[in-house]
PDB file of C-alpha atoms in Angstrom:
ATOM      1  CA  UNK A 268      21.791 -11.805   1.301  1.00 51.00           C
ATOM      2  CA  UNK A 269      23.818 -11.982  -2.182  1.00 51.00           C
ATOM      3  CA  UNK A 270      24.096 -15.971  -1.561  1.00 52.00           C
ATOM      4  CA  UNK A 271      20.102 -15.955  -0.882  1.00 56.00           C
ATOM      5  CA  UNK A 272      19.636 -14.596  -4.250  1.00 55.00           C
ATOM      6  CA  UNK A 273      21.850 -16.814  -5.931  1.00 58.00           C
ATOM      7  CA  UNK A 274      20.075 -19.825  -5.021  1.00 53.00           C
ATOM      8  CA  UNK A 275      16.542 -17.685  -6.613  1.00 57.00           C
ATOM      9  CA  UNK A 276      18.348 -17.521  -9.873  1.00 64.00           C
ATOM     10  CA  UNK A 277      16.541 -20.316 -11.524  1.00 71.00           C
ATOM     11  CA  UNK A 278      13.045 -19.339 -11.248  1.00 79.00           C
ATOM     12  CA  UNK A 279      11.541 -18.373 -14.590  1.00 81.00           C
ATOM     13  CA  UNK A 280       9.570 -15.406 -14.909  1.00 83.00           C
ATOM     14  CA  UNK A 281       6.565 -17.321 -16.148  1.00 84.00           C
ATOM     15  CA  UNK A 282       5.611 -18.932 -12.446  1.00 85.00           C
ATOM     16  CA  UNK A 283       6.234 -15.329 -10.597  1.00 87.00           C
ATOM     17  CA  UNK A 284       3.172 -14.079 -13.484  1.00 88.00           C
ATOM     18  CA  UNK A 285       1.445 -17.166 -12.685  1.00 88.00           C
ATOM     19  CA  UNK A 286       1.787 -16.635  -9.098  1.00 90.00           C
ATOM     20  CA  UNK A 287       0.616 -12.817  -9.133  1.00 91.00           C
ATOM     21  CA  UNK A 288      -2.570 -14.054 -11.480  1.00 91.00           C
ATOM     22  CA  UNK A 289      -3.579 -15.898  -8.787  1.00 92.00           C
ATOM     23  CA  UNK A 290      -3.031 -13.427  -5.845  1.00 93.00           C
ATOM     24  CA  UNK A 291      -4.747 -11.061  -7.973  1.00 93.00           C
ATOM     25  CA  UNK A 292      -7.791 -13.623  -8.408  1.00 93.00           C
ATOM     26  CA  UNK A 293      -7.692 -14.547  -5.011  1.00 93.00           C
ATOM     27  CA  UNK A 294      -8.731 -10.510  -3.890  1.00 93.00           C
ATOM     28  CA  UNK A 295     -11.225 -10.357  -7.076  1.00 93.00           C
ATOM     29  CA  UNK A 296     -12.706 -13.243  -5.204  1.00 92.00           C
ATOM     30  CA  UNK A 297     -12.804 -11.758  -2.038  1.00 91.00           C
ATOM     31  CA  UNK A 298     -14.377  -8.477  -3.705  1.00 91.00           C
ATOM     32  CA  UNK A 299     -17.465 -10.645  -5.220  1.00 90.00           C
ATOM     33  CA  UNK A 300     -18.112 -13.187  -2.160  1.00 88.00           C
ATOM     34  CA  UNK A 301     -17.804 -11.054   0.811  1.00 86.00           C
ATOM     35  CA  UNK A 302     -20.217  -8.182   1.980  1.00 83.00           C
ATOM     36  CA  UNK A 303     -17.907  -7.154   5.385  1.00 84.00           C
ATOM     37  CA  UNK A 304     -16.840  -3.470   4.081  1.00 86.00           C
ATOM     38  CA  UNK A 305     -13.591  -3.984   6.054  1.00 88.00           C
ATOM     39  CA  UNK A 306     -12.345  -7.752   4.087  1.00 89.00           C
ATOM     40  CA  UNK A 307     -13.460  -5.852   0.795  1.00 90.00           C
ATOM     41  CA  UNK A 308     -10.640  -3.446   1.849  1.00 90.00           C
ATOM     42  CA  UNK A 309      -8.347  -6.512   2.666  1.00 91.00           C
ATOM     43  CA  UNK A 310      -8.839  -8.471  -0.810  1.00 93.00           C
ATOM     44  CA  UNK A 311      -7.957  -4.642  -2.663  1.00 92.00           C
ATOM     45  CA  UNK A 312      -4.441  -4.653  -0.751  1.00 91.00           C
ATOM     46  CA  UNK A 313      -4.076  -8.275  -1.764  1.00 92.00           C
ATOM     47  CA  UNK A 314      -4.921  -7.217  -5.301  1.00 93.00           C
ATOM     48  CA  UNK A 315      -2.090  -3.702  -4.608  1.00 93.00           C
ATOM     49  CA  UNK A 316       0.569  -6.435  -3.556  1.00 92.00           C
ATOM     50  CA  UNK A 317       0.437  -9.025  -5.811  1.00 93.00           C
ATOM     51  CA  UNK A 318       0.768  -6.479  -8.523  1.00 93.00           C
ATOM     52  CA  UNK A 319       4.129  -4.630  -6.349  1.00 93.00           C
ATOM     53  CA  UNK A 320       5.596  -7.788  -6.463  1.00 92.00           C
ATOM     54  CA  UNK A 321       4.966  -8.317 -10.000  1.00 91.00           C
ATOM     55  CA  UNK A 322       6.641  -4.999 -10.814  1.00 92.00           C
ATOM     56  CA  UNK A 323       9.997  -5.558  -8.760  1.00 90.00           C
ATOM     57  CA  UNK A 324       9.696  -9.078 -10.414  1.00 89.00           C
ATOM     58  CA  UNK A 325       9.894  -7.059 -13.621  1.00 88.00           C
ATOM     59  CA  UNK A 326      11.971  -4.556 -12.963  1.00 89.00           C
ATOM     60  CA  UNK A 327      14.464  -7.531 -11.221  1.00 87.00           C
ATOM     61  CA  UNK A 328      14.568  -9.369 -15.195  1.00 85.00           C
ATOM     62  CA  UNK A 329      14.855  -5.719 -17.145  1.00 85.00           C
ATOM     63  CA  UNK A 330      17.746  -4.171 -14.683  1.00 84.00           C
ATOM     64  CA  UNK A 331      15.627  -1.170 -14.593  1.00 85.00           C
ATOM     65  CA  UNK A 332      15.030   0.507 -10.991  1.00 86.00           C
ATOM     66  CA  UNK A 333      12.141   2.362 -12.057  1.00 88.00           C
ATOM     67  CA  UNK A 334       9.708  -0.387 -11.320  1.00 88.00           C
ATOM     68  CA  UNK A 335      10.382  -0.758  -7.856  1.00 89.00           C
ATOM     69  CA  UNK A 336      10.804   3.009  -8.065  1.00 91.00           C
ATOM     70  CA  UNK A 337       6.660   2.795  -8.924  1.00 92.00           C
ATOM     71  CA  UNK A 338       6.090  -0.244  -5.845  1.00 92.00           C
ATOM     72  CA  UNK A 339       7.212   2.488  -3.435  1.00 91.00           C
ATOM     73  CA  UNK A 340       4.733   5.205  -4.935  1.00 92.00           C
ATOM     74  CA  UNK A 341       2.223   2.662  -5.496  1.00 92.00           C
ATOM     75  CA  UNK A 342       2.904   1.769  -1.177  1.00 91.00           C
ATOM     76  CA  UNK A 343       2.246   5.305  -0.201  1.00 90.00           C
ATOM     77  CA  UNK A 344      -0.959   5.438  -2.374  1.00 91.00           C
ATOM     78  CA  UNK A 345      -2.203   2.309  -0.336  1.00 90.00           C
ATOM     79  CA  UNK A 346      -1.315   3.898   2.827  1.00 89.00           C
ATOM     80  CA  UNK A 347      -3.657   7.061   1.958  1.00 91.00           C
ATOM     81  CA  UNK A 348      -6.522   4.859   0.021  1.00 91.00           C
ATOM     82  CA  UNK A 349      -6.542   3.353   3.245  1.00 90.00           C
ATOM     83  CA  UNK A 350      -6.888   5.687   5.880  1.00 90.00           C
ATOM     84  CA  UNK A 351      -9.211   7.284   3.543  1.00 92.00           C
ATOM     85  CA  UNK A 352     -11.281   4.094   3.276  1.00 90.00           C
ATOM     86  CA  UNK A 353     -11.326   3.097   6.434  1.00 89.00           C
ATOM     87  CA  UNK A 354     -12.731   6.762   7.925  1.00 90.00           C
ATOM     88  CA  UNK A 355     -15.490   6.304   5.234  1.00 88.00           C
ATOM     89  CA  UNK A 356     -16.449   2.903   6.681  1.00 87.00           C
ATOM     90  CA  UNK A 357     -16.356   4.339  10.475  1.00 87.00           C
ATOM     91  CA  UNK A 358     -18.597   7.218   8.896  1.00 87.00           C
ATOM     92  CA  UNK A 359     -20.581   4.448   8.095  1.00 85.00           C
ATOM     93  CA  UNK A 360     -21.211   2.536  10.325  1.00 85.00           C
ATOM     94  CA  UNK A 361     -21.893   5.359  12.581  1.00 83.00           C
ATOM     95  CA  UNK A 362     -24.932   6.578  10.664  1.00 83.00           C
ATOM     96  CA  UNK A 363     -26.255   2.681   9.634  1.00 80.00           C
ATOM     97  CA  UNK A 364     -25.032   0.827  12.970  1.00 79.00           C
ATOM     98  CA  UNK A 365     -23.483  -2.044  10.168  1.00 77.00           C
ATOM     99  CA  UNK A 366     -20.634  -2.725   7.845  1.00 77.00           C
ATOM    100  CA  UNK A 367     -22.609  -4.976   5.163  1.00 80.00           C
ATOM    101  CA  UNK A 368     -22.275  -3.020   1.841  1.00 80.00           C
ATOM    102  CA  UNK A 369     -25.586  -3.858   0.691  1.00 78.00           C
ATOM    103  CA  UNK A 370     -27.509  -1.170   3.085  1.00 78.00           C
ATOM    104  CA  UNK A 371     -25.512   1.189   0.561  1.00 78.00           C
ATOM    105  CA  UNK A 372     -27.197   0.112  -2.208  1.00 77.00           C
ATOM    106  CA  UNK A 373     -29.288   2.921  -2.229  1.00 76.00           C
ATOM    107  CA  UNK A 374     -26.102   4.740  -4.007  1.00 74.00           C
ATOM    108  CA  UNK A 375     -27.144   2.640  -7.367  1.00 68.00           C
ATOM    109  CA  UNK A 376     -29.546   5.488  -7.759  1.00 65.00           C
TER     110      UNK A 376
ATOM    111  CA  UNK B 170      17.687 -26.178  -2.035  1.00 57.00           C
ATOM    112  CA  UNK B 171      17.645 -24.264  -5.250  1.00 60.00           C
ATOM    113  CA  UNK B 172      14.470 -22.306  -6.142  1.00 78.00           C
ATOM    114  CA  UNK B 173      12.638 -24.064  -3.947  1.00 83.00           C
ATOM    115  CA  UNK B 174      11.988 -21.202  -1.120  1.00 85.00           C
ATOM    116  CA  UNK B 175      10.398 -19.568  -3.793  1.00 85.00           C
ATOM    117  CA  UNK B 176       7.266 -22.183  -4.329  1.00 88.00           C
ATOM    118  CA  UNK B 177       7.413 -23.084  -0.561  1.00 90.00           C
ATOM    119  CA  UNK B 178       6.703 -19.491   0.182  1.00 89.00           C
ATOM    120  CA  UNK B 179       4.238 -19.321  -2.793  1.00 90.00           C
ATOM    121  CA  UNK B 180       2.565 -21.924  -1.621  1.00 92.00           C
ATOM    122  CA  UNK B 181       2.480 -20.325   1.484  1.00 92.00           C
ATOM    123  CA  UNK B 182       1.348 -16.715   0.273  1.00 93.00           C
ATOM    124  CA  UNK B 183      -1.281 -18.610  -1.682  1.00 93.00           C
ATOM    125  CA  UNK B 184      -3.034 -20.544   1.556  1.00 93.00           C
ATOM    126  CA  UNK B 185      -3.250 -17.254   3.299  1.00 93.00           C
ATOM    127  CA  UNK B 186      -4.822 -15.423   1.078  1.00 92.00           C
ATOM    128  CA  UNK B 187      -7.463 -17.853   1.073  1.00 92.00           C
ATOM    129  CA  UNK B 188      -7.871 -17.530   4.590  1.00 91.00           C
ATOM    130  CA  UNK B 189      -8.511 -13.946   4.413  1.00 90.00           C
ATOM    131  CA  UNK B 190     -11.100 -14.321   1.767  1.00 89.00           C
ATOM    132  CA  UNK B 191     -12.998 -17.548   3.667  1.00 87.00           C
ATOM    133  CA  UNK B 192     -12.437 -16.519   7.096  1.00 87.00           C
ATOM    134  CA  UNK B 193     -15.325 -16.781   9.404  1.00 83.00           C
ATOM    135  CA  UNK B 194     -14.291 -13.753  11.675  1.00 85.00           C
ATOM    136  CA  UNK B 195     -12.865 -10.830  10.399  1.00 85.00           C
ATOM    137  CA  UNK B 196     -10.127 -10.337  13.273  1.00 87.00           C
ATOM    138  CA  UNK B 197      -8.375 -14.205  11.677  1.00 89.00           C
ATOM    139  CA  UNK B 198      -9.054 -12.174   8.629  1.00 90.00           C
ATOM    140  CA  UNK B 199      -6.349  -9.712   9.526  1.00 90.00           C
ATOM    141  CA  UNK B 200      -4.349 -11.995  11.244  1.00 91.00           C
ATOM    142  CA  UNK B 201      -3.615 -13.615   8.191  1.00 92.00           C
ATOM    143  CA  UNK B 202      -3.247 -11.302   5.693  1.00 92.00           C
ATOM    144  CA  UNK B 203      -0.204 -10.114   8.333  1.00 91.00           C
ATOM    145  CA  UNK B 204       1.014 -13.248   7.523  1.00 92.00           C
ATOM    146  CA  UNK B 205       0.381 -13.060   3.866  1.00 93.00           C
ATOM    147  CA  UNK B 206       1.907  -9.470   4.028  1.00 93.00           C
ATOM    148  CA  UNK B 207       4.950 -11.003   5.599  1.00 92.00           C
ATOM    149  CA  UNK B 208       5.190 -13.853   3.038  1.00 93.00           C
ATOM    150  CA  UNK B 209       5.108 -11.080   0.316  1.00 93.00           C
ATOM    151  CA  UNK B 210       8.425  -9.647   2.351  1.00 93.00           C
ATOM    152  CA  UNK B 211       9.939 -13.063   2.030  1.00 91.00           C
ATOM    153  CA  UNK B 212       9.234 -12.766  -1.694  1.00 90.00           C
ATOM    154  CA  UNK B 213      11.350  -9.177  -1.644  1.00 90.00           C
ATOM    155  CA  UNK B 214      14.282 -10.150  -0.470  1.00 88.00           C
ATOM    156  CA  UNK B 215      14.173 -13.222  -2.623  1.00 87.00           C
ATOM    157  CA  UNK B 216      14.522 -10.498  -5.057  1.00 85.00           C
ATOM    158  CA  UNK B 217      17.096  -8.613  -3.315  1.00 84.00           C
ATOM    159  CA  UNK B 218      15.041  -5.792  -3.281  1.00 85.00           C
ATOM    160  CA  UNK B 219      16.220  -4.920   0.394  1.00 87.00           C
ATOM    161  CA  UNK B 220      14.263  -1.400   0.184  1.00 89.00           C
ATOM    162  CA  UNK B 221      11.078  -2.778  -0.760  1.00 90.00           C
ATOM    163  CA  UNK B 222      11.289  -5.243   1.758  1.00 91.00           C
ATOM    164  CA  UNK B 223      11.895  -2.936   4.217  1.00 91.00           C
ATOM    165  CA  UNK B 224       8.896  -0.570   3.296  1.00 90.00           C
ATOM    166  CA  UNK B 225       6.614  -3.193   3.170  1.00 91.00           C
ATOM    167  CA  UNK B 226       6.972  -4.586   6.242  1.00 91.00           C
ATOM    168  CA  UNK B 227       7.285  -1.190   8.085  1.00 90.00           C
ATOM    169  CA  UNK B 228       4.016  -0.106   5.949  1.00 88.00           C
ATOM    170  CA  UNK B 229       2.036  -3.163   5.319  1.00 86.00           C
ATOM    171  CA  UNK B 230       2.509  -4.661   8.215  1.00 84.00           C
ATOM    172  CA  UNK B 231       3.156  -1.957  11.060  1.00 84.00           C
ATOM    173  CA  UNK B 232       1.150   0.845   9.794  1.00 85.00           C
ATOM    174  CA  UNK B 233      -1.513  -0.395   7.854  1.00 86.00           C
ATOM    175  CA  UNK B 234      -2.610  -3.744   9.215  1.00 85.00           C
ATOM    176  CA  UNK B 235      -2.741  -1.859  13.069  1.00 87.00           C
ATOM    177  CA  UNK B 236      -5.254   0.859  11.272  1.00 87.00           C
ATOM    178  CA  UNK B 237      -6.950  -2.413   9.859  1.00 87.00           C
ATOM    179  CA  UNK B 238      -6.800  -3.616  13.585  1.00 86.00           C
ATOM    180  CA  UNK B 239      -8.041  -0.547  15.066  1.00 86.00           C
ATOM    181  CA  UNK B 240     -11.110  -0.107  13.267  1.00 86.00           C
ATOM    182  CA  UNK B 241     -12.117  -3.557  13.764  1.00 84.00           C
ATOM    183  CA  UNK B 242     -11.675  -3.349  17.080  1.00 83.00           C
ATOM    184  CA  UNK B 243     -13.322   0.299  17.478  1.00 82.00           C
ATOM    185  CA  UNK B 244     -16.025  -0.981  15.943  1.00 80.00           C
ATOM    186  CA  UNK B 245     -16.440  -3.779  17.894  1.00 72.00           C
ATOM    187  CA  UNK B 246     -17.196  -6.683  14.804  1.00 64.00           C
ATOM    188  CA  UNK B 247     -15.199  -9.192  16.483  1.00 55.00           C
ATOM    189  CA  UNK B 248     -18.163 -11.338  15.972  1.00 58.00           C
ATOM    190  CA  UNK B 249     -19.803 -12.925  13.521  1.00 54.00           C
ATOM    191  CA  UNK B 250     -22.750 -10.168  12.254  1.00 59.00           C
ATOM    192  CA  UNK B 251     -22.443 -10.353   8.623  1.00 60.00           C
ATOM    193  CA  UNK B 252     -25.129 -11.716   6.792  1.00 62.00           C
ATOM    194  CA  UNK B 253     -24.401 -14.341   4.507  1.00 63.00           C
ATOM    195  CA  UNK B 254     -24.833 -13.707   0.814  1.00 66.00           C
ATOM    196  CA  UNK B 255     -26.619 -16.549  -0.631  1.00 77.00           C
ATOM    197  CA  UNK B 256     -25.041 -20.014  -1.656  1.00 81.00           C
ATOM    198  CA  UNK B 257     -25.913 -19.112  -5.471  1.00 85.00           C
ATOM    199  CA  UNK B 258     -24.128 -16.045  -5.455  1.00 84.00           C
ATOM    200  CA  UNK B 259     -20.555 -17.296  -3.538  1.00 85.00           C
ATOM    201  CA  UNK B 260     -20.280 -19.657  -6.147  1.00 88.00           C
ATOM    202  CA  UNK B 261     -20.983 -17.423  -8.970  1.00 90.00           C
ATOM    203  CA  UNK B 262     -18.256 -15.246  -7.517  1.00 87.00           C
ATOM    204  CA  UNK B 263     -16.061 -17.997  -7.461  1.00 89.00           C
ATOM    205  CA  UNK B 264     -16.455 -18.880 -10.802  1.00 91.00           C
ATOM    206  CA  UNK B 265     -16.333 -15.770 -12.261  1.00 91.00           C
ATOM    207  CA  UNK B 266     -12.993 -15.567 -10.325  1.00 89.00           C
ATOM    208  CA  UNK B 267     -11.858 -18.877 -11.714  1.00 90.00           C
ATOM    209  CA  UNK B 268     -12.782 -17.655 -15.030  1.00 92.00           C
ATOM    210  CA  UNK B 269     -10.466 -14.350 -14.860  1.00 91.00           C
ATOM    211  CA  UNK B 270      -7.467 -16.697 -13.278  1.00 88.00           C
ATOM    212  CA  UNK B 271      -8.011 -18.934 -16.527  1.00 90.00           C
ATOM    213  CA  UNK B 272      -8.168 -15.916 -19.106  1.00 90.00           C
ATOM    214  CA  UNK B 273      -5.051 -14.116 -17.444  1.00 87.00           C
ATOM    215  CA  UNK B 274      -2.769 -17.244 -17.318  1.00 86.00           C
ATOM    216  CA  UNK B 275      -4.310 -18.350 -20.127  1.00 86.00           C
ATOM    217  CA  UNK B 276      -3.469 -15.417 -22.460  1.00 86.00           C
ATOM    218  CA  UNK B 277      -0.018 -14.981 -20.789  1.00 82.00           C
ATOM    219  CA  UNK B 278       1.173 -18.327 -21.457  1.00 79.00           C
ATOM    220  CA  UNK B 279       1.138 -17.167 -24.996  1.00 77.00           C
ATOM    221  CA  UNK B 280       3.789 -14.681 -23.802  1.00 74.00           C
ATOM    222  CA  UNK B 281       5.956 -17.331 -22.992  1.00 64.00           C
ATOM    223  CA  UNK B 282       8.803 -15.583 -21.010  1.00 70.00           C
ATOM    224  CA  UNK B 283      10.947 -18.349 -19.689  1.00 67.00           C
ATOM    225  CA  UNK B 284      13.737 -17.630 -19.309  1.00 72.00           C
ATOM    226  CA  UNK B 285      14.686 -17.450 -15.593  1.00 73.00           C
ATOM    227  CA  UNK B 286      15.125 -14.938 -13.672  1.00 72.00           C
ATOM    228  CA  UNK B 287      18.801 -13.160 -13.222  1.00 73.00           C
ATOM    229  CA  UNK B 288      19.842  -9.974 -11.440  1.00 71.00           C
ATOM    230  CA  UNK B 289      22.753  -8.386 -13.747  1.00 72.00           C
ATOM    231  CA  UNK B 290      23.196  -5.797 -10.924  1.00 73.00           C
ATOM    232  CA  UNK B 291      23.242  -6.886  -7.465  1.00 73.00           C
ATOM    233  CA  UNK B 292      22.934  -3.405  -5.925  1.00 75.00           C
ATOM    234  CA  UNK B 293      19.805  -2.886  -8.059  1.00 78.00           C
ATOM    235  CA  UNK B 294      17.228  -2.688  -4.876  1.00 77.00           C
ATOM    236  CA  UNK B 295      19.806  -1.373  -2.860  1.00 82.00           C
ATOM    237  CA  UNK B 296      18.429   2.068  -0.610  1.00 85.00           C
ATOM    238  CA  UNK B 297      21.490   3.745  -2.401  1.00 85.00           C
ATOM    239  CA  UNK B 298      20.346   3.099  -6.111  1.00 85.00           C
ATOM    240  CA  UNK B 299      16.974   3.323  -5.079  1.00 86.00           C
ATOM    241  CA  UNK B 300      17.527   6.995  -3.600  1.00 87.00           C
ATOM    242  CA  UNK B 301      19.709   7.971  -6.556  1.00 87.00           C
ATOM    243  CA  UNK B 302      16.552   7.008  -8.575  1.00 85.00           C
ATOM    244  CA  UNK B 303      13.566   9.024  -6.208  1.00 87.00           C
ATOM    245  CA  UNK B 304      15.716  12.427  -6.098  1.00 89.00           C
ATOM    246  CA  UNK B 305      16.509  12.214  -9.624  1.00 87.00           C
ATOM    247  CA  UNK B 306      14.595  11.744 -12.759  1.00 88.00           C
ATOM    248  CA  UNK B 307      11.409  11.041  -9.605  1.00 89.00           C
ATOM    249  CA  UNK B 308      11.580  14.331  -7.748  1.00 90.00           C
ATOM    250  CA  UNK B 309       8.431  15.378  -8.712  1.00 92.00           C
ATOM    251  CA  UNK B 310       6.125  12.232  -8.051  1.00 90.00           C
ATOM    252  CA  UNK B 311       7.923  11.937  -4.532  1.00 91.00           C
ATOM    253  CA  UNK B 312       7.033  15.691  -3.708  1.00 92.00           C
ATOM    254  CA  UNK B 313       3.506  15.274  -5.110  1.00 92.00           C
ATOM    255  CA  UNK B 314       3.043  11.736  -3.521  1.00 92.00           C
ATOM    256  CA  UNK B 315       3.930  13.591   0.136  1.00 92.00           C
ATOM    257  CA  UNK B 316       1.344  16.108  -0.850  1.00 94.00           C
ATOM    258  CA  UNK B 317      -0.993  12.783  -1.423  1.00 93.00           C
ATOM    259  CA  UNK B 318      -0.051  11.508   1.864  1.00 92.00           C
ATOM    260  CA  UNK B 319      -0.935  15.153   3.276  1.00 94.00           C
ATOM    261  CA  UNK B 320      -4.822  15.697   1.639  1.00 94.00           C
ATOM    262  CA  UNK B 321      -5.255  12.138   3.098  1.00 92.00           C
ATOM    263  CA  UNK B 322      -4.160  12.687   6.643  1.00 91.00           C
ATOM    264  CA  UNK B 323      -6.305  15.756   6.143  1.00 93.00           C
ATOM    265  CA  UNK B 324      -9.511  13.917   4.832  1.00 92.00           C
ATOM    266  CA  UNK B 325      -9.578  11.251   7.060  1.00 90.00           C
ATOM    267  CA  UNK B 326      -9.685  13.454  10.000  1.00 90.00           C
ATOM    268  CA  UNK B 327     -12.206  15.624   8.400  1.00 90.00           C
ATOM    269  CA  UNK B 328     -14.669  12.362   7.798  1.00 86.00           C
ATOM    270  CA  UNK B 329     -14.201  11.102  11.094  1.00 83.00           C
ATOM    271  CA  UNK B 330     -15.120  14.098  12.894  1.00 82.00           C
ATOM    272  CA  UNK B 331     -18.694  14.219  15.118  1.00 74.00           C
ATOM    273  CA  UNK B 332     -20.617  16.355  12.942  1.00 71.00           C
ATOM    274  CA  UNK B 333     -21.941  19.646  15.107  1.00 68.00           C
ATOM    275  CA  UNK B 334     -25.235  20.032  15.649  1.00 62.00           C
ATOM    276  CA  UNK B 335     -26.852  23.202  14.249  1.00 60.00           C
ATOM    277  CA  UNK B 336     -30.065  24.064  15.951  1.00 56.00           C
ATOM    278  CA  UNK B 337     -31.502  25.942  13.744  1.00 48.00           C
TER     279      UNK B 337
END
């Protein structure tokens, strides 16, 4: 595992940001195209991990533990948002007999 | 080799998560973002942050993605019923996407942090200096964040219940 790393050591912090960005824009993307209730769900956790690994990136260049400290709180806060979330879509889709978001647009109001 | 795991599995991490977003049916949806969960465990121990790695694939990928699986499945959705937002509006999503991508890389290429990456401590991501850290100066988020865990366990059951019927 130590020799694994030691071939990593080169890569600059700069591409692991750029890398995240784009993780991160790939879920916003997913938010704003998609109307399945369930792949909403699925671009958020892409949008949770690309910002985990940004923070053990991070805490990897500072030496600090904290940050992957926070990526294992921020894990079991997925874990809850999700079984939360996902009993709120079975709700409904019991009372509407769909999971397209838009017959919950009454909510606007 | 060098650092070149690290854009391979990029790369990688990159193509699935655009297959979850432009998958037809949602059960290849969660296929691959198994995949692009596992990629993102790849990227962990690239770190040599063992512990994370660990969690994530137990969480991500056991626990999570078979409650992802489960509803799908309970639900029935394995085919194709969504109706398909217009053309006008998936590529105005797209672009406003584009547009955040450019403003984020954008504005942190003005950070400029270069210089690559280097672990000064090797046991940083260890499960012992991890634990050290979560029952020290973190004893009171971990406590709290079982609580969390708790009120959710305790919700979800609650909203999923068959509502009585009160004839009255």
């Amino acid at each position: 595992m130590g020799s694994l790393f030691e071939n990593m050591q080169g890569v600059p912090l700069n591409h692991y940001i750029w890398f995240c960005a784009i993780i991160f824009t790939i879920g916003v993307i997913g938010v704003l195209v998609r109307r399945n209730a369930i792949i909403i769900f699925m671009s958020v956790e892409l949008m949770l991990n690309a910002v985990n690994l940004l923070l053990a990136a991070f805490s990897v260049h500072h030496n600090d533990p904290s940050g992957q400290v926070f990526v294992f709180f921020i894990m079991a806060l997925a874990a809850a948002e999700v079984a939360i979330g996902l009993s709120i879509i079975v709700m409904v889709y019991r009372n509407t007999q769909s999971i397209d978001i838009n017959v919950l647009n009454r909510l606007k109001w | 080799m060098g650092t070149s795991v690290f854009y391979f599995v990029a790369t990688l991490s990159v193509f699935f998560a655009l297959m979850v977003v432009f998958a037809k049916n949602p059960i290849h949806s969660v296929l691959y973002l198994i995949l692009t969960f596992f990629t993102f465990t790849v990227h962990y121990i690239l770190l040599n942050a063992q512990f994370l790695a660990v969690v994530n694939f137990i969480v991500y990928m056991g626990a999570i993605m078979v409650l992802f699986l489960f509803v799908l499945m309970l639900l029935n959705l394995n085919k194709q019923n969504e109706p398909n937002k217009s053309t006008l509006l998936r590529v105005i999503g797209v672009i406003a996407g584009g547009c955040l991508a450019v403003t984020l890389i954008g504005s942190l290429k003005s950070v400029a942090i270069a210089d690559p990456l280097v672990l000064k401590n090797p046991s940083l991501g260890l499960v012992e200096n991890l634990g050290k850290e979560l029952f020290g100066p973190f004893m009171l988020p971990f406590e709290l964040s079982s609580l969390l865990l708790l009120s959710a366990m305790v919700g979800a059951v609650l909203l999923t219940k068959k509502e009585e019927k009160t004839n009255g």
